[in-house]
Tab-separated table of C-alpha atoms in Angstrom:
chain	number	residue	atom	x	y	z
A	1	MET	CA	-12.830	2.124	-22.392
A	2	LYS	CA	-11.496	5.609	-21.945
A	3	ARG	CA	-7.753	6.030	-22.483
A	4	THR	CA	-5.431	8.779	-21.447
A	5	PRO	CA	-4.464	10.909	-24.480
A	6	ARG	CA	-0.855	10.492	-25.590
A	7	GLY	CA	-0.152	14.168	-24.962
A	8	ALA	CA	-1.460	13.960	-21.417
A	9	PHE	CA	0.638	10.884	-20.724
A	10	SER	CA	3.749	12.591	-22.128
A	11	ALA	CA	3.118	15.533	-19.839
A	12	ARG	CA	2.838	13.206	-16.833
A	13	LEU	CA	6.007	11.371	-17.818
A	14	GLY	CA	7.884	14.644	-18.236
A	15	ALA	CA	6.685	15.847	-14.856
A	16	GLY	CA	7.822	12.599	-13.255
A	17	LEU	CA	11.292	12.836	-14.811
A	18	ALA	CA	11.553	16.454	-13.703
A	19	LEU	CA	10.708	15.444	-10.144
A	20	LEU	CA	13.355	12.724	-10.217
A	21	ALA	CA	15.935	15.265	-11.429
A	22	LEU	CA	14.936	17.889	-8.856
A	23	PRO	CA	17.183	16.586	-6.051
A	24	ALA	CA	20.245	16.657	-8.302
A	25	ILE	CA	19.531	20.238	-9.339
A	26	LEU	CA	18.681	21.654	-5.928
A	27	GLY	CA	20.996	19.483	-3.874
A	28	ALA	CA	24.239	20.378	-5.639
A	29	GLY	CA	25.388	22.894	-3.055
A	30	ARG	CA	23.851	21.459	0.082
A	31	LEU	CA	25.764	19.842	2.904
A	32	HIS	CA	23.788	17.520	5.103
A	33	THR	CA	24.531	14.496	7.272
A	34	LEU	CA	21.938	11.802	7.765
A	35	HIS	CA	23.324	10.514	11.052
A	36	THR	CA	24.677	12.017	14.216
A	37	GLU	CA	28.477	12.070	14.485
A	38	LEU	CA	30.987	13.138	17.123
A	39	LYS	CA	32.131	16.609	16.097
A	40	SER	CA	34.789	17.221	18.752
A	41	SER	CA	35.907	16.118	22.186
A	42	ASP	CA	37.675	17.703	25.148
A	43	PRO	CA	40.176	16.217	25.748
A	44	ALA	CA	40.816	15.656	22.061
A	45	ARG	CA	41.899	12.217	20.997
A	46	ASP	CA	45.555	11.261	21.282
A	47	THR	CA	46.439	14.462	23.143
A	48	VAL	CA	48.942	14.583	26.013
A	49	LEU	CA	47.709	16.713	28.926
A	50	ALA	CA	49.943	18.421	31.464
A	51	ASP	CA	46.929	18.896	33.758
A	52	PRO	CA	44.305	16.199	34.419
A	53	PRO	CA	40.865	17.071	32.962
A	54	VAL	CA	37.981	17.788	35.314
A	55	ALA	CA	35.362	16.487	32.842
A	56	ILE	CA	34.900	14.780	29.484
A	57	LYS	CA	33.066	16.970	26.974
A	58	LEU	CA	31.627	15.474	23.779
A	59	THR	CA	30.102	17.706	21.092
A	60	TYR	CA	27.963	16.153	18.337
A	61	THR	CA	26.695	17.318	14.957
A	62	THR	CA	23.054	17.071	16.108
A	63	ASP	CA	21.117	16.897	19.345
A	64	VAL	CA	21.545	13.578	21.142
A	65	GLN	CA	19.251	11.682	23.506
A	66	LEU	CA	20.549	11.650	27.070
A	67	ALA	CA	18.431	8.627	28.031
A	68	LEU	CA	20.231	6.552	25.392
A	69	SER	CA	23.734	7.877	26.110
A	70	SER	CA	26.637	6.459	28.077
A	71	VAL	CA	30.280	7.523	28.533
A	72	GLU	CA	33.018	5.541	30.293
A	73	VAL	CA	36.642	6.460	30.991
A	74	ARG	CA	38.891	3.409	31.310
A	75	SER	CA	42.465	3.491	32.538
A	76	SER	CA	45.262	1.505	30.926
A	77	GLY	CA	45.907	0.244	34.437
A	78	PRO	CA	43.489	-1.512	36.785
A	79	GLY	CA	40.067	0.072	37.398
A	80	ASP	CA	38.055	2.831	35.723
A	81	ALA	CA	38.076	6.553	36.390
A	82	ALA	CA	35.555	7.661	39.014
A	83	ALA	CA	32.918	9.778	37.282
A	84	GLY	CA	29.743	11.646	38.119
A	85	LYS	CA	26.397	11.761	36.336
A	86	LEU	CA	26.317	12.255	32.569
A	87	GLY	CA	24.285	15.279	31.475
A	88	TYR	CA	23.788	18.260	29.188
A	89	PRO	CA	25.684	21.502	29.929
A	90	ALA	CA	22.458	23.527	29.616
A	91	ASP	CA	18.779	23.077	28.804
A	92	ASP	CA	19.294	24.512	25.312
A	93	ARG	CA	22.457	22.529	24.480
A	94	HIS	CA	21.392	18.983	23.740
A	95	ASP	CA	24.220	18.505	21.252
A	96	VAL	CA	26.821	18.323	24.053
A	97	LEU	CA	27.358	15.670	26.730
A	98	ILE	CA	29.389	16.366	29.888
A	99	LEU	CA	30.788	13.647	32.152
A	100	PRO	CA	32.322	15.170	35.332
A	101	LEU	CA	35.322	13.356	36.806
A	102	ASN	CA	35.165	12.962	40.576
A	103	GLN	CA	38.907	12.579	41.173
A	104	PRO	CA	42.040	13.855	39.419
A	105	LEU	CA	43.366	11.314	36.954
A	106	ALA	CA	46.781	9.828	37.597
A	107	ASN	CA	49.383	9.811	34.875
A	108	GLY	CA	48.659	7.255	32.206
A	109	THR	CA	46.667	6.552	29.065
A	110	TYR	CA	42.867	6.592	29.200
A	111	THR	CA	40.255	5.331	26.749
A	112	VAL	CA	36.904	7.114	26.453
A	113	SER	CA	34.098	4.826	25.243
A	114	TRP	CA	30.819	6.498	24.363
A	115	ALA	CA	27.453	5.543	22.903
A	116	THR	CA	24.455	7.695	22.061
A	117	ALA	CA	21.663	8.286	19.554
A	118	GLY	CA	20.579	11.297	17.550
A	119	PRO	CA	16.975	12.321	16.851
A	120	ASP	CA	16.521	9.298	14.561
A	121	SER	CA	17.280	6.940	17.510
A	122	HIS	CA	19.898	5.032	15.511
A	123	PRO	CA	22.710	3.867	17.839
A	124	ILE	CA	26.227	5.216	17.285
A	125	SER	CA	29.333	4.718	19.387
A	126	GLY	CA	33.052	5.322	19.403
A	127	THR	CA	36.296	5.354	21.371
A	128	PHE	CA	39.348	7.580	21.617
A	129	ASP	CA	42.463	7.815	23.810
A	130	PHE	CA	44.175	10.623	25.673
A	131	THR	CA	47.182	10.681	27.994
A	132	VAL	CA	47.732	12.493	31.299
A	133	ALA	CA	51.378	13.420	31.967
A	134	ALA	CA	51.454	15.905	34.842
A	135	PRO	CA	55.051	17.206	35.259
A	136	GLU	CA	55.238	16.528	39.003
A	137	GLN	CA	53.982	12.985	38.481
A	138	VAL	CA	56.418	12.426	35.615
A	139	ALA	CA	59.279	13.595	37.828
A	140	ALA	CA	58.197	11.287	40.616
A	141	GLY	CA	57.375	8.300	38.482
A	142	GLY	CA	59.878	8.425	35.656
A	143	ALA	CA	59.200	8.458	31.927
A	144	ARG	CA	55.862	9.613	30.559
A	145	PRO	CA	53.717	6.688	29.444
A	146	PRO	CA	53.095	6.757	25.694
A	147	PRO	CA	49.737	6.112	24.027
A	148	ALA	CA	49.004	2.477	23.258
A	149	GLY	CA	50.883	1.991	19.995
A	150	ASN	CA	48.670	0.052	17.586
A	151	GLU	CA	45.398	1.376	18.974
A	152	ALA	CA	46.560	4.996	18.913
A	153	ALA	CA	47.811	4.644	15.344
A	154	GLU	CA	44.505	3.128	14.285
A	155	LEU	CA	42.527	5.953	15.869
A	156	GLN	CA	44.832	8.531	14.322
A	157	ALA	CA	44.106	7.105	10.875
A	158	GLN	CA	40.375	7.480	11.376
A	159	GLY	CA	40.356	11.275	11.155
A	160	ASP	CA	38.512	13.739	13.343
A	161	GLY	CA	35.469	11.543	13.845
A	162	SER	CA	37.044	10.122	17.026
A	163	GLY	CA	36.200	6.587	16.038
A	164	THR	CA	32.507	7.267	15.426
A	165	ARG	CA	30.719	4.213	14.096
A	166	ALA	CA	27.067	3.659	13.431
A	167	GLY	CA	25.469	0.754	15.230
A	168	PHE	CA	24.382	-1.669	12.492
A	169	ASP	CA	23.717	-5.384	12.387
A	170	ARG	CA	21.719	-7.904	10.424
A	171	SER	CA	19.037	-8.213	13.066
A	172	GLN	CA	18.135	-4.540	12.652
A	173	VAL	CA	17.719	-5.010	8.894
A	174	LEU	CA	15.610	-8.134	9.433
A	175	TYR	CA	13.322	-6.372	11.910
A	176	ARG	CA	12.919	-3.423	9.541
A	177	ILE	CA	11.993	-5.754	6.672
A	178	MET	CA	9.371	-7.426	8.857
A	179	LEU	CA	8.124	-4.037	10.061
A	180	TYR	CA	7.819	-2.614	6.546
A	181	ALA	CA	6.237	-5.804	5.173
A	182	GLY	CA	3.635	-5.758	7.928
A	183	ILE	CA	2.809	-2.083	7.405
A	184	VAL	CA	2.565	-2.536	3.623
A	185	ALA	CA	0.235	-5.520	4.069
A	186	VAL	CA	-2.149	-3.687	6.419
A	187	LEU	CA	-2.128	-0.468	4.371
A	188	GLY	CA	-2.519	-2.308	1.070
A	189	ALA	CA	-5.418	-4.460	2.251
A	190	THR	CA	-7.198	-1.383	3.601
A	191	VAL	CA	-6.738	0.518	0.348
A	192	PHE	CA	-7.918	-2.524	-1.616
A	193	ARG	CA	-11.090	-2.948	0.444
A	194	LEU	CA	-12.125	0.693	0.675
A	195	LEU	CA	-10.834	2.201	-2.584
A	196	VAL	CA	-10.930	-0.771	-4.975
A	197	LEU	CA	-13.718	-3.073	-3.812
A	198	GLY	CA	-15.846	-0.095	-2.769
A	199	PRO	CA	-16.146	1.315	-6.321
A	200	CYS	CA	-16.611	-2.232	-7.673
A	201	ALA	CA	-19.536	-2.808	-5.301
A	202	ARG	CA	-21.137	0.488	-6.300
A	203	ALA	CA	-20.685	-0.439	-9.972
A	204	GLY	CA	-22.750	-3.606	-9.510
A	205	GLU	CA	-20.297	-6.341	-8.568
A	206	SER	CA	-21.963	-9.275	-6.810
A	207	ARG	CA	-22.053	-9.598	-3.038
A	208	GLU	CA	-20.352	-12.978	-3.343
A	209	VAL	CA	-17.310	-11.513	-5.100
A	210	ILE	CA	-17.087	-8.535	-2.732
A	211	GLY	CA	-17.503	-10.730	0.335
A	212	SER	CA	-14.950	-13.308	-0.795
A	213	ALA	CA	-12.401	-10.657	-1.782
A	214	SER	CA	-12.926	-8.870	1.556
A	215	ARG	CA	-12.331	-12.070	3.496
A	216	ASN	CA	-9.181	-12.726	1.486
A	217	ALA	CA	-8.005	-9.177	2.211
A	218	SER	CA	-8.642	-9.805	5.910
A	219	THR	CA	-6.252	-12.740	5.684
A	220	VAL	CA	-3.614	-10.389	4.250
A	221	VAL	CA	-4.177	-8.031	7.205
A	222	ALA	CA	-3.831	-10.934	9.625
A	223	GLY	CA	-0.552	-11.951	7.977
A	224	GLY	CA	0.774	-8.402	8.219
A	225	LEU	CA	-0.230	-8.186	11.875
A	226	GLY	CA	1.610	-11.459	12.463
A	227	PHE	CA	4.830	-9.867	11.205
A	228	LEU	CA	4.239	-6.805	13.366
A	229	LEU	CA	3.483	-8.845	16.487
A	230	VAL	CA	6.883	-10.509	16.119
A	231	THR	CA	8.647	-7.161	15.723
A	232	ILE	CA	7.074	-5.555	18.818
A	233	PRO	CA	9.144	-7.436	21.439
A	234	ALA	CA	12.065	-8.067	19.068
A	235	ARG	CA	12.625	-4.378	18.257
A	236	LEU	CA	12.334	-3.390	21.925
A	237	TRP	CA	14.910	-5.964	23.027
A	238	ASP	CA	17.239	-5.145	20.116
A	239	GLN	CA	17.088	-1.424	20.905
A	240	ALA	CA	17.924	-2.046	24.567
A	241	GLU	CA	20.772	-4.359	23.582
A	242	ALA	CA	22.207	-1.756	21.191
A	243	PHE	CA	22.537	0.889	23.924
A	244	PHE	CA	22.893	-1.161	27.103
A	245	PRO	CA	24.571	-4.473	26.186
A	246	ASP	CA	25.699	-5.078	29.774
A	247	ASP	CA	22.172	-4.912	31.221
A	248	VAL	CA	19.571	-5.403	28.499
A	249	ALA	CA	16.656	-6.553	30.664
A	250	GLY	CA	17.251	-3.788	33.195
A	251	ASN	CA	17.023	-1.076	30.529
A	252	VAL	CA	14.040	-2.251	28.477
A	253	LEU	CA	11.870	0.330	30.261
A	254	THR	CA	14.462	3.034	29.524
A	255	VAL	CA	14.223	2.617	25.748
A	256	ALA	CA	10.426	2.231	25.906
A	257	THR	CA	9.885	5.666	27.493
A	258	GLY	CA	10.886	9.255	26.885
A	259	THR	CA	12.381	9.083	23.376
A	260	PRO	CA	11.027	9.493	19.817
A	261	TRP	CA	11.816	5.828	19.218
A	262	ALA	CA	9.699	4.941	22.258
A	263	VAL	CA	6.775	6.915	20.805
A	264	SER	CA	7.143	5.009	17.534
A	265	TRP	CA	7.186	1.707	19.437
A	266	TRP	CA	3.985	2.545	21.298
A	267	LEU	CA	2.370	3.685	18.042
A	268	LEU	CA	3.241	0.262	16.668
A	269	VAL	CA	1.508	-1.383	19.624
A	270	VAL	CA	-1.596	0.831	19.339
A	271	GLY	CA	-1.747	0.459	15.547
A	272	VAL	CA	-1.619	-3.336	15.801
A	273	LEU	CA	-4.338	-3.344	18.482
A	274	LEU	CA	-6.596	-1.096	16.391
A	275	ALA	CA	-6.132	-3.089	13.197
A	276	GLY	CA	-6.680	-6.328	15.100
A	277	SER	CA	-9.866	-4.929	16.651
A	278	GLY	CA	-11.092	-3.971	13.201
A	279	LEU	CA	-10.747	-7.576	12.066
A	280	PHE	CA	-13.112	-8.684	14.839
A	281	VAL	CA	-15.837	-6.105	14.157
A	282	ARG	CA	-15.792	-6.222	10.354
A	283	SER	CA	-18.790	-7.597	8.479
A	284	ARG	CA	-18.136	-11.113	7.204
A	285	ASN	CA	-19.879	-10.473	3.893
A	286	GLY	CA	-17.800	-7.335	3.355
A	287	VAL	CA	-20.791	-5.120	2.591
A	288	ARG	CA	-20.626	-2.982	5.744
A	289	PRO	CA	-17.070	-1.621	5.929
A	290	PHE	CA	-17.092	-0.193	9.499
A	291	GLY	CA	-14.467	-2.674	10.664
A	292	TRP	CA	-12.283	-1.712	7.726
A	293	LYS	CA	-12.432	1.926	8.790
A	294	VAL	CA	-11.076	0.873	12.187
A	295	ILE	CA	-8.341	-1.077	10.402
A	296	ALA	CA	-7.619	2.016	8.284
A	297	THR	CA	-7.140	4.114	11.434
A	298	GLY	CA	-4.631	1.588	12.728
A	299	ALA	CA	-2.893	1.461	9.346
A	300	LEU	CA	-2.429	5.233	9.233
A	301	LEU	CA	-0.922	5.132	12.740
A	302	LEU	CA	1.408	2.325	11.683
A	303	ALA	CA	2.675	4.524	8.844
A	304	LEU	CA	3.994	6.929	11.508
A	305	VAL	CA	6.321	4.297	12.984
A	306	PRO	CA	9.089	4.693	10.343
A	307	VAL	CA	8.793	8.480	10.678
A	308	LEU	CA	9.660	8.577	14.385
A	309	SER	CA	12.323	5.875	14.250
A	310	GLY	CA	14.289	7.059	11.233
A	311	HIS	CA	15.603	9.941	9.161
A	312	GLY	CA	12.183	11.542	8.845
A	313	TRP	CA	12.465	12.762	12.439
A	314	SER	CA	16.115	13.839	12.340
A	315	ASP	CA	16.111	15.857	9.117
A	316	SER	CA	15.534	19.588	8.931
A	317	PRO	CA	12.980	21.097	8.504
A	318	ARG	CA	11.492	18.361	10.678
A	319	ALA	CA	7.812	19.013	9.937
A	320	LEU	CA	8.346	18.882	6.176
A	321	SER	CA	10.539	15.794	6.401
A	322	ALA	CA	8.117	13.963	8.698
A	323	ALA	CA	5.106	14.757	6.505
A	324	ALA	CA	6.947	13.666	3.357
A	325	THR	CA	8.076	10.421	4.994
A	326	TRP	CA	4.574	9.586	6.239
A	327	LEU	CA	3.004	10.232	2.824
A	328	HIS	CA	5.785	8.202	1.193
A	329	VAL	CA	5.031	5.215	3.433
A	330	VAL	CA	1.263	5.499	2.868
A	331	ALA	CA	1.701	5.749	-0.911
A	332	ALA	CA	4.139	2.829	-1.083
A	333	GLY	CA	1.910	0.675	1.104
A	334	GLY	CA	-1.211	1.539	-0.849
A	335	TRP	CA	0.452	0.794	-4.189
A	336	MET	CA	2.461	-2.366	-3.465
A	337	GLY	CA	0.115	-3.703	-0.801
A	338	GLY	CA	-2.898	-2.943	-2.967
A	339	LEU	CA	-1.332	-4.782	-5.903
A	340	ALA	CA	-0.652	-7.785	-3.666
A	341	CYS	CA	-4.319	-7.805	-2.651
A	342	VAL	CA	-5.494	-7.655	-6.269
A	343	LEU	CA	-3.469	-10.838	-6.853
A	344	LEU	CA	-4.102	-12.613	-3.544
A	345	ALA	CA	-7.632	-11.434	-2.728
A	346	GLY	CA	-9.357	-10.078	-5.834
A	347	LEU	CA	-8.441	-12.621	-8.519
A	348	PRO	CA	-9.249	-15.694	-6.364
A	349	ALA	CA	-12.670	-14.197	-5.530
A	350	LEU	CA	-13.406	-13.577	-9.205
A	351	ARG	CA	-12.359	-17.108	-10.137
A	352	ARG	CA	-14.616	-18.586	-7.466
A	353	HIS	CA	-17.696	-16.382	-7.777
A	354	GLY	CA	-17.322	-14.499	-11.066
A	355	ALA	CA	-19.844	-16.731	-12.815
A	356	GLU	CA	-22.481	-15.657	-10.273
A	357	SER	CA	-22.041	-11.961	-11.097
A	358	PRO	CA	-24.487	-10.063	-13.318
A	359	ALA	CA	-23.591	-9.738	-16.974
A	360	ASP	CA	-22.830	-6.032	-16.564
A	361	ALA	CA	-20.685	-6.494	-13.426
A	362	PRO	CA	-17.265	-4.794	-13.511
A	363	GLY	CA	-15.355	-8.081	-13.250
A	364	ILE	CA	-11.583	-8.174	-13.473
A	365	ALA	CA	-11.442	-5.208	-15.858
A	366	GLY	CA	-13.378	-3.029	-13.425
A	367	MET	CA	-11.236	-4.151	-10.489
A	368	VAL	CA	-8.027	-3.364	-12.367
A	369	ASP	CA	-9.467	-0.006	-13.452
A	370	ALA	CA	-10.270	0.901	-9.844
A	371	PHE	CA	-6.802	-0.122	-8.685
A	372	SER	CA	-5.153	1.799	-11.550
A	373	ARG	CA	-6.762	5.026	-10.356
A	374	VAL	CA	-5.405	4.407	-6.853
A	375	ALA	CA	-1.975	3.465	-8.224
A	376	GLN	CA	-1.689	6.671	-10.267
A	377	VAL	CA	-2.281	8.800	-7.171
A	378	ALA	CA	0.166	6.668	-5.171
A	379	VAL	CA	2.884	6.941	-7.836
A	380	ALA	CA	2.453	10.721	-7.992
A	381	LEU	CA	2.831	10.927	-4.202
A	382	LEU	CA	5.885	8.659	-4.302
A	383	LEU	CA	7.593	10.805	-6.934
A	384	VAL	CA	6.924	14.074	-5.120
A	385	THR	CA	7.789	12.867	-1.616
A	386	GLY	CA	10.739	10.782	-2.826
A	387	ALA	CA	12.252	13.766	-4.628
A	388	LEU	CA	11.683	15.939	-1.564
A	389	LYS	CA	13.264	13.403	0.799
A	390	VAL	CA	16.361	12.958	-1.375
A	391	TRP	CA	16.741	16.743	-1.660
A	392	ILE	CA	16.642	16.984	2.140
A	393	HIS	CA	19.180	14.174	2.554
A	394	ILE	CA	21.701	14.719	-0.220
A	395	GLY	CA	24.800	16.873	0.156
A	396	ALA	CA	25.969	17.002	-3.468
A	397	VAL	CA	25.216	15.178	-6.696
A	398	THR	CA	28.508	13.290	-6.406
A	399	ASP	CA	27.266	11.736	-3.144
A	400	LEU	CA	25.103	9.459	-5.275
A	401	TRP	CA	28.142	7.514	-6.493
A	402	THR	CA	30.926	8.426	-4.048
A	403	THR	CA	29.176	7.325	-0.824
A	404	ARG	CA	27.795	3.961	0.224
A	405	TRP	CA	24.465	5.591	1.055
A	406	GLY	CA	24.267	7.161	-2.401
A	407	ARG	CA	25.128	3.926	-4.187
A	408	THR	CA	22.495	2.065	-2.185
A	409	LEU	CA	19.984	4.768	-3.100
A	410	LEU	CA	20.841	4.320	-6.789
A	411	ILE	CA	20.177	0.582	-6.484
A	412	LYS	CA	16.812	1.356	-4.912
A	413	ASP	CA	16.036	3.860	-7.678
A	414	LEU	CA	16.850	1.277	-10.358
A	415	LEU	CA	14.494	-1.199	-8.721
A	416	VAL	CA	11.789	1.465	-8.418
A	417	ALA	CA	12.266	2.250	-12.115
A	418	GLY	CA	11.662	-1.441	-12.845
A	419	VAL	CA	8.460	-1.397	-10.801
A	420	LEU	CA	7.311	1.749	-12.613
A	421	ALA	CA	8.064	0.196	-16.001
A	422	LEU	CA	6.022	-2.913	-15.215
A	423	GLY	CA	3.258	-0.776	-13.753
A	424	PHE	CA	3.209	1.285	-16.936
A	425	TYR	CA	2.984	-1.922	-18.994
A	426	ASN	CA	0.072	-3.163	-16.900
A	427	TRP	CA	-1.685	0.187	-17.212
A	428	ARG	CA	-1.193	0.790	-20.946
A	429	VAL	CA	-1.226	-2.784	-22.284
A	430	VAL	CA	-2.795	-5.247	-19.853
A	431	ARG	CA	-5.614	-3.062	-18.540
A	432	PRO	CA	-7.110	-2.209	-21.974
A	433	ALA	CA	-6.735	-5.850	-23.094
A	434	LEU	CA	-8.794	-7.074	-20.140
A	435	ALA	CA	-11.831	-5.201	-21.453
A	436	GLY	CA	-11.954	-7.496	-24.487
A	437	ASP	CA	-10.568	-10.680	-22.946
A	438	PRO	CA	-10.988	-10.680	-19.146
A	439	HIS	CA	-8.655	-13.593	-18.460
A	440	PRO	CA	-6.729	-13.339	-15.156
A	441	GLN	CA	-3.580	-14.807	-16.717
A	442	ARG	CA	-3.098	-11.593	-18.707
A	443	LEU	CA	-2.597	-9.681	-15.461
A	444	GLN	CA	-1.071	-12.290	-13.194
A	445	ARG	CA	2.403	-12.756	-14.675
A	446	PRO	CA	3.465	-9.085	-15.114
A	447	ALA	CA	1.814	-8.134	-11.823
A	448	VAL	CA	3.723	-10.879	-9.982
A	449	PHE	CA	7.011	-9.600	-11.427
A	450	GLU	CA	6.061	-6.058	-10.410
A	451	LEU	CA	5.312	-7.248	-6.888
A	452	LEU	CA	8.572	-9.226	-6.584
A	453	ILE	CA	10.620	-6.177	-7.524
A	454	GLY	CA	8.592	-4.206	-4.990
A	455	VAL	CA	9.621	-6.721	-2.310
A	456	ALA	CA	13.261	-6.143	-3.305
A	457	VAL	CA	12.695	-2.384	-2.898
A	458	VAL	CA	11.470	-2.985	0.666
A	459	GLY	CA	14.617	-4.977	1.435
A	460	VAL	CA	16.954	-2.320	0.040
A	461	THR	CA	15.044	0.398	1.908
A	462	ALA	CA	15.446	-1.502	5.186
A	463	PHE	CA	19.207	-1.531	4.586
A	464	LEU	CA	19.346	2.081	3.348
A	465	VAL	CA	17.692	3.786	6.318
A	466	GLY	CA	20.295	2.396	8.705
A	467	GLN	CA	23.272	3.733	6.757
A	468	PRO	CA	25.134	6.987	7.402
A	469	LEU	CA	25.910	9.361	4.555
A	470	ASP	CA	29.612	8.611	4.229
């Protein structure tokens, strides 16, 4: 069996380490925020105004989505301030929201409550107070009302962010885990059937092994689609609840149309329908892969869902960030999902029908060889796109240990390093050993550990993408 020369491997390892270090080198002087934040407000928080404002003006660090935005002005007394329609000040200023006030505000303290979403469609919200103390009203009504004591002090301690907080809850993390698991399963099974079993079939593997492994891979696709079918209504309802908690059912259509997140949701629906259709038209013996090509089309569409509903769509330059994110998802799904299919689809087929294969059939060694070639390409893509994405995100090297986002990223990187180490062991130790002793047990234990750490990476990623860089 042909082995990679030590010098060539050292060169690859050095290139990989250089790519991992690239963000730290290039990102040292960059300043970038992953999530939208409130930059300023007029009136400013905790200010005392001699003249009542005619509008509430909120300026954000990025463009915001009007369809997912709301602003309310509540009085410390009974009733809310009468307001007009929320909108942008101009067609080219989508980073500012204006709420006109229909009537002059009486003296008193007012609380502005706002909610919106940036290009990544992640919900953020906040509150701040201001006080109206018109001189003529003070003279007529006595002493000027002070800001609410404890609440004003709390807001003052929060800095200039005007109480900005990112919308985050456990349900969002759970839905992301299910979404990512489903995408990885569909992508991995497709890669396994077309890029692993395909070469094995051409190398002389028996129809029985190919057919059994293909049917097992179809079961993996069906399981992944099951996860995705659950997330379709759950994500839609959760998104509506995040922005419109007072009328969730009445605003489901609002979040399902006219926003990047809505496009990602419809891509999820179309991708699931395509992949499901492919399962029905596939050949049962696995020899004719037309159905798998339909599944592959759906899988590639599914890989776009995280792009349009996360940082990949909000970062700048957008085209570069979106392309890197899509390739990152495809590579991760092909690698981890493909490995899962080797264990759950390939090995059982070889155990059941391996004895029926010709003497010169590739067997387990040939299957692992074919997957190793796919895995090497996937790892290279992951290193390049991962380094590029971190460079786009990071503000300074110190962000890696001084911010919650950076510390979470380091945890993910440690887990990825563990997956890479086990993958290297399987490639350099297990794979050559299978040529002389093709026993599945040699591969199963280290591959299972590699897969379990990969599952942990998915969980950490689901938590990471919902965090602001703070």
